[in-house]
CSV table of N, CA, C and O in Angstrom, one decimal:
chain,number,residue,atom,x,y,z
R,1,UNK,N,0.9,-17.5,8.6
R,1,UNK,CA,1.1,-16.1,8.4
R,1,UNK,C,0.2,-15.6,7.3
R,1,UNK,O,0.4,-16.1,6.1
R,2,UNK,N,-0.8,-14.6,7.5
R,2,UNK,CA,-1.3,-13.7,6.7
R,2,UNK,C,-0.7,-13.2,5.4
R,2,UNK,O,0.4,-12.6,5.5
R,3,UNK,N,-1.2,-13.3,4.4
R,3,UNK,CA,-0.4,-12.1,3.3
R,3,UNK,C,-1.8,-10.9,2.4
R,3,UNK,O,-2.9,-11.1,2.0
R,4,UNK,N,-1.1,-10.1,2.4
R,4,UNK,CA,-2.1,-8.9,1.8
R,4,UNK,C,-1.7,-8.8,0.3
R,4,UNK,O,-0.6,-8.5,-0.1
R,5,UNK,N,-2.7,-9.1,-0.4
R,5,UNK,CA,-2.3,-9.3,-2.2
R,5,UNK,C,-2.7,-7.9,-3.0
R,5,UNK,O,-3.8,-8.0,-3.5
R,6,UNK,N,-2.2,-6.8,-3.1
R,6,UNK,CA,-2.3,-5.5,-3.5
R,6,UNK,C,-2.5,-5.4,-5.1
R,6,UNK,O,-1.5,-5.9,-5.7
R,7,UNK,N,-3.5,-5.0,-5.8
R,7,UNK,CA,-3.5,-5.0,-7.3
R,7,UNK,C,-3.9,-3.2,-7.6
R,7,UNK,O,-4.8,-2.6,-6.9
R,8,UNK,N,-3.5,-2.8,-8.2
R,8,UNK,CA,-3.7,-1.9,-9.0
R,8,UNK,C,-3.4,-1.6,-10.6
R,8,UNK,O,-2.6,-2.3,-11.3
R,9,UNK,N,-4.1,-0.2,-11.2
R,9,UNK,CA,-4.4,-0.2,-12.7
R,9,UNK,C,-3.1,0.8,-12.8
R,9,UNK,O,-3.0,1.6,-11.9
R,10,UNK,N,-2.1,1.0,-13.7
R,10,UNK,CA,-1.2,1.6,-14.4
R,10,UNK,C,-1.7,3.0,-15.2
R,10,UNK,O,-1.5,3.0,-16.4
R,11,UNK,N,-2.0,3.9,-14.7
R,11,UNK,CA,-2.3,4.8,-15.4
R,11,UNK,C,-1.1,6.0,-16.0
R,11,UNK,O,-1.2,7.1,-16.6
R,12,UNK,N,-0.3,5.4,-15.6
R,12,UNK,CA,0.7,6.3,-15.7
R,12,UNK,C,2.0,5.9,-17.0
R,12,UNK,O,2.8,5.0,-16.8
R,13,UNK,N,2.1,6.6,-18.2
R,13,UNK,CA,2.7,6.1,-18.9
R,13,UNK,C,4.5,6.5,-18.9
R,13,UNK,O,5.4,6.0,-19.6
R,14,UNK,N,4.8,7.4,-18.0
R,14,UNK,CA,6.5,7.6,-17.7
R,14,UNK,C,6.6,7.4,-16.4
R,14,UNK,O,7.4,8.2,-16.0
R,15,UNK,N,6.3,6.8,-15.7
R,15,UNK,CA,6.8,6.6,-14.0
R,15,UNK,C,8.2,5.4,-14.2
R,15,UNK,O,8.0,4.4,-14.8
R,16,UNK,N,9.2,5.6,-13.6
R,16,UNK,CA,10.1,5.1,-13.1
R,16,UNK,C,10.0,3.6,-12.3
R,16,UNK,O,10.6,2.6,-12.6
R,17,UNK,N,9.2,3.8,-11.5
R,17,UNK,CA,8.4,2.6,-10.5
R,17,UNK,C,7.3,3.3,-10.0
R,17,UNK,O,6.7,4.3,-10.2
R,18,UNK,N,7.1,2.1,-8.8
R,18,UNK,CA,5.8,3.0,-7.8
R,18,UNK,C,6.6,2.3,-6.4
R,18,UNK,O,7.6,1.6,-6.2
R,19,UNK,N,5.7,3.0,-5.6
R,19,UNK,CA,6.2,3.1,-4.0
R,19,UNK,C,4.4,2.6,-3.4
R,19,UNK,O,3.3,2.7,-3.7
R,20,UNK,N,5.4,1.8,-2.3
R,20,UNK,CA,3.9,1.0,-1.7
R,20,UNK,C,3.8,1.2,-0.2
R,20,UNK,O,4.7,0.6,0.4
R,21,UNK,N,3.1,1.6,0.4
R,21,UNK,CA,3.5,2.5,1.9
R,21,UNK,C,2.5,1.7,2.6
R,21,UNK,O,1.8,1.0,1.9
R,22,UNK,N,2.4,1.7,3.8
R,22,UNK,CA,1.3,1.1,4.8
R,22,UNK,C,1.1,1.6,5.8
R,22,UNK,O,2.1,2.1,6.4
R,23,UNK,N,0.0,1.8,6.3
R,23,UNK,CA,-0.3,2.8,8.0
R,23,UNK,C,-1.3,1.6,8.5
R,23,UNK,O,-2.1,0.9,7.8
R,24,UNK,N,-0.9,1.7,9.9
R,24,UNK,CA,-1.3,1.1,11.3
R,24,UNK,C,-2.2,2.4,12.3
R,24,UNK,O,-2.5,2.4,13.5
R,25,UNK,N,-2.4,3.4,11.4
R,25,UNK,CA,-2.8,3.9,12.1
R,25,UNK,C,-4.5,4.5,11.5
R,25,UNK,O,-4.9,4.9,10.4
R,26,UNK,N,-5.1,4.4,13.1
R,26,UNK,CA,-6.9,4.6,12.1
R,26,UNK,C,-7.4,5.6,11.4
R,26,UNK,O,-7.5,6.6,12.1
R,27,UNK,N,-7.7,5.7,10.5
R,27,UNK,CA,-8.4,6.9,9.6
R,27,UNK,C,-7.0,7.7,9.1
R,27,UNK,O,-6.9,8.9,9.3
R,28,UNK,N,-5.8,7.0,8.6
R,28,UNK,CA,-4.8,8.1,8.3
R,28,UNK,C,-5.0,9.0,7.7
R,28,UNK,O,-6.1,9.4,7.3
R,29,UNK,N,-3.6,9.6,7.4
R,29,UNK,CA,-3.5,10.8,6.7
R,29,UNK,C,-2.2,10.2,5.4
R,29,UNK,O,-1.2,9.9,6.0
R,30,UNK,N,-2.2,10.2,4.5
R,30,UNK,CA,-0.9,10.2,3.6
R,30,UNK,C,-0.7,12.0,3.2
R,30,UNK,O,-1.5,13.0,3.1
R,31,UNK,N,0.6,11.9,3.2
R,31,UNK,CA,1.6,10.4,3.6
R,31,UNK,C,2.1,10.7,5.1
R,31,UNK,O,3.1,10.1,5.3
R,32,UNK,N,1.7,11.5,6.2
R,32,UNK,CA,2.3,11.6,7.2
R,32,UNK,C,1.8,10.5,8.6
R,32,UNK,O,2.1,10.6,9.8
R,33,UNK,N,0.9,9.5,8.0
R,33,UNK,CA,0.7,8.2,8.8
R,33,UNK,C,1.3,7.5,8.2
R,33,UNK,O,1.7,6.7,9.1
R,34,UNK,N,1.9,6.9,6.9
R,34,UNK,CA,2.1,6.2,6.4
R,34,UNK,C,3.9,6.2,6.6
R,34,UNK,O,4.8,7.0,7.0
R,35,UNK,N,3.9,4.5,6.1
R,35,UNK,CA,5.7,4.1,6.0
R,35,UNK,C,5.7,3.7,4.5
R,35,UNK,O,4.7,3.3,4.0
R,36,UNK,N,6.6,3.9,4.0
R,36,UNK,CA,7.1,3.3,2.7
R,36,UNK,C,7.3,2.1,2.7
R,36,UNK,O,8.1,1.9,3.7
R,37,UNK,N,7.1,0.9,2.1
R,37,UNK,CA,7.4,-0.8,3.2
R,37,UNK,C,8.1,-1.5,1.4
R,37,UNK,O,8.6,-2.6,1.4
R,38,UNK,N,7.8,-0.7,0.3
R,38,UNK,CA,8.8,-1.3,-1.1
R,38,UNK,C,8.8,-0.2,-1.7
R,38,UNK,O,8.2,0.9,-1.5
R,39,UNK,N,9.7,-0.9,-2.5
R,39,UNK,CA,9.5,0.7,-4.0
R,39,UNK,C,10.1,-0.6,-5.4
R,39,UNK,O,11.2,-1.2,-5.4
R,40,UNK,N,8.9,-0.6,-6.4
R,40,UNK,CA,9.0,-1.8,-7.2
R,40,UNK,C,8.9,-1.1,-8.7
R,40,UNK,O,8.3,0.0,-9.0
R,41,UNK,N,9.6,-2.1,-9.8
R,41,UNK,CA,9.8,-1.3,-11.0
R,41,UNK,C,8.2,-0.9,-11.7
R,41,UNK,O,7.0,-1.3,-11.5
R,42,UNK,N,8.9,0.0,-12.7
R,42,UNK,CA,8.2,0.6,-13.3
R,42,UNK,C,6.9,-0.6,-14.3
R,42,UNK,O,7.3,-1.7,-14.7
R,43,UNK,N,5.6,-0.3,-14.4
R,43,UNK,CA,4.6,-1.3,-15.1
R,43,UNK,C,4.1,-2.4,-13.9
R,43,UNK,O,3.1,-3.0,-13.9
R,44,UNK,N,5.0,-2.4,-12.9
R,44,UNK,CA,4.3,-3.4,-12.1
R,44,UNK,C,2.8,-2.6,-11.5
R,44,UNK,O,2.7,-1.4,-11.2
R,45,UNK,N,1.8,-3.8,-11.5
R,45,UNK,CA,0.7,-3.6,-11.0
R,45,UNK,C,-0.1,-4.2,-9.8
R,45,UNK,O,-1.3,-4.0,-9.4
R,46,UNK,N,1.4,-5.5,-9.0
R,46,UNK,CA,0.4,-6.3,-7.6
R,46,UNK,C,1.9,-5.8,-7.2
R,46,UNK,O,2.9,-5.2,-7.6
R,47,UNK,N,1.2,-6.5,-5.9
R,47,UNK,CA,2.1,-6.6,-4.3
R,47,UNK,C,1.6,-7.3,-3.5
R,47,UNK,O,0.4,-7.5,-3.3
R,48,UNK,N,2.7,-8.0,-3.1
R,48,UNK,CA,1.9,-8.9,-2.0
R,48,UNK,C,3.0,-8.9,-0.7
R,48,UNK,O,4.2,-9.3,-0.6
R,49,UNK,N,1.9,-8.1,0.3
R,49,UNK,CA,2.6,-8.0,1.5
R,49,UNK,C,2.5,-9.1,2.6
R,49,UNK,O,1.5,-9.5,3.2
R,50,UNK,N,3.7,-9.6,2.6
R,50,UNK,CA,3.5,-10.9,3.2
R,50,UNK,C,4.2,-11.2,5.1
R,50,UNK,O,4.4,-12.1,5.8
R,51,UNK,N,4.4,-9.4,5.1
R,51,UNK,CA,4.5,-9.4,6.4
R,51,UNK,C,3.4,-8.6,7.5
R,51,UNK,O,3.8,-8.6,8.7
R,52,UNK,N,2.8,-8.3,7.3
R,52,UNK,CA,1.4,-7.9,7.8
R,52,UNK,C,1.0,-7.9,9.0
R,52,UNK,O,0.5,-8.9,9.4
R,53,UNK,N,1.2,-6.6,9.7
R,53,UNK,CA,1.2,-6.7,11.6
R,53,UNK,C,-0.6,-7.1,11.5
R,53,UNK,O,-1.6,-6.7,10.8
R,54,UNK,N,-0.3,-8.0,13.0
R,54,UNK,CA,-2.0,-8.7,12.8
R,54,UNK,C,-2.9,-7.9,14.1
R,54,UNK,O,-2.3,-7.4,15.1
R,55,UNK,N,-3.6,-7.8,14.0
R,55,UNK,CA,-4.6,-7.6,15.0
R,55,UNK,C,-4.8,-5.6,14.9
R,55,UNK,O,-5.5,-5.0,15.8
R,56,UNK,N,-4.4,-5.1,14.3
R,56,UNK,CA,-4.5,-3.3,13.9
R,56,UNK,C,-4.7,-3.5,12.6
R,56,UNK,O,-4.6,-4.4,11.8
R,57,UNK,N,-5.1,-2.1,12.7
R,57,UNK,CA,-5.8,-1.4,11.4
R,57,UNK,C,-4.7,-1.3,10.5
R,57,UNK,O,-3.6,-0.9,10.9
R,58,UNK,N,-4.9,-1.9,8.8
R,58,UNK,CA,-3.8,-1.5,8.0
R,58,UNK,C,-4.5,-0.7,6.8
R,58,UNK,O,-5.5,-1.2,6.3
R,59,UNK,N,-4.1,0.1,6.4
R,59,UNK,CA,-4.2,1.1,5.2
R,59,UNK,C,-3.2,1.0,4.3
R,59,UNK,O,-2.1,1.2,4.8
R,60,UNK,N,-3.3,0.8,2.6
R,60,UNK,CA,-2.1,0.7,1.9
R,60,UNK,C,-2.7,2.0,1.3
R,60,UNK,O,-3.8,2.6,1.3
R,61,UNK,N,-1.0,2.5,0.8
R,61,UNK,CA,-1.4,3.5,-0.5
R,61,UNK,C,0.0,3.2,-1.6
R,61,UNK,O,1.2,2.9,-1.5
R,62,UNK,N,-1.0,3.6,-2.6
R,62,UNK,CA,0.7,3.1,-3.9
R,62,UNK,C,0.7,4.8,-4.6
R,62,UNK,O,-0.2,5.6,-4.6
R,63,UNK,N,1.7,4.9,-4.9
R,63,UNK,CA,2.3,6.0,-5.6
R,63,UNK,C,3.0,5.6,-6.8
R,63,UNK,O,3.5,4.5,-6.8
R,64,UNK,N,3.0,6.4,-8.0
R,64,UNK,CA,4.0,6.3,-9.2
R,64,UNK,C,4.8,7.8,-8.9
R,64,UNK,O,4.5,8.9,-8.5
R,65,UNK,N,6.0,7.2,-9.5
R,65,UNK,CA,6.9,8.2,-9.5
R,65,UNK,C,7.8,8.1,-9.9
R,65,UNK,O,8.4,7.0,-9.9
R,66,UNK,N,8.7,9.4,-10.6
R,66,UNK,CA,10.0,9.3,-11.4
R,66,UNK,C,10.9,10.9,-11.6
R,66,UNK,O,10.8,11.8,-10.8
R,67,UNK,N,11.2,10.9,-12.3
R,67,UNK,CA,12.8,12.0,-11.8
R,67,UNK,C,11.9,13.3,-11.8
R,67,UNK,O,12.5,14.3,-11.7
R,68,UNK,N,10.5,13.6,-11.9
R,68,UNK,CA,10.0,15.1,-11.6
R,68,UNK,C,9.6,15.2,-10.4
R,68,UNK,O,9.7,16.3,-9.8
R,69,UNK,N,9.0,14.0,-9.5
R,69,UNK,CA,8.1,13.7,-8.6
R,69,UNK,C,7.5,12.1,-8.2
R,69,UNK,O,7.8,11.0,-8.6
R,70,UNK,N,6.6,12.4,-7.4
R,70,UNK,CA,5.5,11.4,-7.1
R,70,UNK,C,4.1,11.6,-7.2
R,70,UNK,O,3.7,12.7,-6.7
R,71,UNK,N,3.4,11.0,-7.7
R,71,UNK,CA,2.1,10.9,-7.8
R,71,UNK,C,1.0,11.0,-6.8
R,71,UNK,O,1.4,10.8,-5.7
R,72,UNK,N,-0.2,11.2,-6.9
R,72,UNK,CA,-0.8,11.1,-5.6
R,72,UNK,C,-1.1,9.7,-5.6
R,72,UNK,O,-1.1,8.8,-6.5
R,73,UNK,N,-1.4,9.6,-3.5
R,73,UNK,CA,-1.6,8.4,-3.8
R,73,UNK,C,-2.6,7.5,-3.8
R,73,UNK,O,-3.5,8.1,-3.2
R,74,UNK,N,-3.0,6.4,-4.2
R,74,UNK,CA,-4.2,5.5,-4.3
R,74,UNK,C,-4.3,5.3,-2.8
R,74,UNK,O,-3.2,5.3,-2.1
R,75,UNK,N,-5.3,5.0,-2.3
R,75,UNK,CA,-5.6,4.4,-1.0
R,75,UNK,C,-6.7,3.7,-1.0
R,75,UNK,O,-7.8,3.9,-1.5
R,76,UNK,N,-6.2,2.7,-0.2
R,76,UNK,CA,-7.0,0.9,-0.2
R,76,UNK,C,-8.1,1.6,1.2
R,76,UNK,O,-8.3,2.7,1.8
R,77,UNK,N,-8.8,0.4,1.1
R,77,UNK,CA,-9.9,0.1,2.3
R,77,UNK,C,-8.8,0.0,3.5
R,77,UNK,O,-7.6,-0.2,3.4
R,78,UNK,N,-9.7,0.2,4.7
R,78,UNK,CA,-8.8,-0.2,6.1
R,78,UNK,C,-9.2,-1.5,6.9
R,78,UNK,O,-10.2,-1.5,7.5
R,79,UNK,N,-8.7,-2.3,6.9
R,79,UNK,CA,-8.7,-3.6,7.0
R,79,UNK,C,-7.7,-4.4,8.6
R,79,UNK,O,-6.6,-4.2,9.0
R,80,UNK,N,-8.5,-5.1,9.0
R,80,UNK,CA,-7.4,-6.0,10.0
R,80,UNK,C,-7.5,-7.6,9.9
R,80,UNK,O,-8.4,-8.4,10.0
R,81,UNK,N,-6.5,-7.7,9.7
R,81,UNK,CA,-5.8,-8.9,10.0
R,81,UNK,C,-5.6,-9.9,11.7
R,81,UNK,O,-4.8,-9.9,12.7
R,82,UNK,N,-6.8,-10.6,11.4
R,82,UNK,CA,-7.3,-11.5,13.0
R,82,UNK,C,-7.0,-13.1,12.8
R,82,UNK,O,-7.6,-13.9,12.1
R,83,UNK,N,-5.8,-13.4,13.8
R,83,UNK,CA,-5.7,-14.8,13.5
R,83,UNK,C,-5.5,-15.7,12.0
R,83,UNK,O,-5.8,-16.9,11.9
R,84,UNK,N,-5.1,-15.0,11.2
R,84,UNK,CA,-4.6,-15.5,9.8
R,84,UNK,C,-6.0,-15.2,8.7
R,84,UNK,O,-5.9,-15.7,7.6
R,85,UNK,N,-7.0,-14.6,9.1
R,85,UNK,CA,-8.2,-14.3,9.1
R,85,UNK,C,-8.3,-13.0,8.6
R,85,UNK,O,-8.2,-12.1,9.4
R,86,UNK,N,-8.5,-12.7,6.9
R,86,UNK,CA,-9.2,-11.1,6.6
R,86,UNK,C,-10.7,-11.0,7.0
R,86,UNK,O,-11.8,-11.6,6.7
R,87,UNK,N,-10.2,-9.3,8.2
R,87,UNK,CA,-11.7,-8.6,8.6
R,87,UNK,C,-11.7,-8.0,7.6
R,87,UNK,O,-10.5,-8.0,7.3
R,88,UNK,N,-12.5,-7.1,6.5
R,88,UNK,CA,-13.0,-6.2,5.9
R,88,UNK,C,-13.6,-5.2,6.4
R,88,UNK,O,-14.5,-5.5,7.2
R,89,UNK,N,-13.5,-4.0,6.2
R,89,UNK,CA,-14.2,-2.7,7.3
R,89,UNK,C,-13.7,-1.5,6.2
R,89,UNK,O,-12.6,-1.0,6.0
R,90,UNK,N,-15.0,-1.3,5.4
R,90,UNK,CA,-14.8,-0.1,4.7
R,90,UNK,C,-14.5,1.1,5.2
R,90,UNK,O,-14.7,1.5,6.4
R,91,UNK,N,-14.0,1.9,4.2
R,91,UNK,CA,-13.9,3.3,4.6
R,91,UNK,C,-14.6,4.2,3.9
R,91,UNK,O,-14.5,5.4,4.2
């Protein structure tokens, strides 16, 4: 089984946590393609998604957020997952 290892930079000095979303769908839109798939404490900066539908398009995006709101969000490359196998396919 595939896993997807998500890193990002903390720019945010009061966020609560961040929220880590994923779309199956091509060329999304956040957040109304996207699913929410964790929501992890505050300072953390990886993820590793270790359930990863194979053979479709995946898009991550991370958010920080805390009792005012949520942040915009970061969004990764769109990528598929072939046979245990990372495709890479910029956007």
């Amino acid at each position: 089984m595939a896993t997807v290892d998500l890193s990002w930079t903390d720019n945010s000095g009061n966020e609560n946590g961040f929220r880590v979303y994923r779309s199956t769908t091509p060329s999304p839109t956040f957040p109304d393609d996207y699913s929410q798939i964790d929501s992890l404490a505050a300072d953390t900066t990886t993820y590793d998604d270790t359930t990863p539908p194979e053979d479709t398009d995946l898009t991550y995006a991370v958010t920080a957020f805390n009792d005012v709101g949520e942040s915009d969000a970061s969004v990764s490359s769109t990528f598929v997952i072939q046979s245990n196998t990372l495709a890479s396919s910029p956007t």
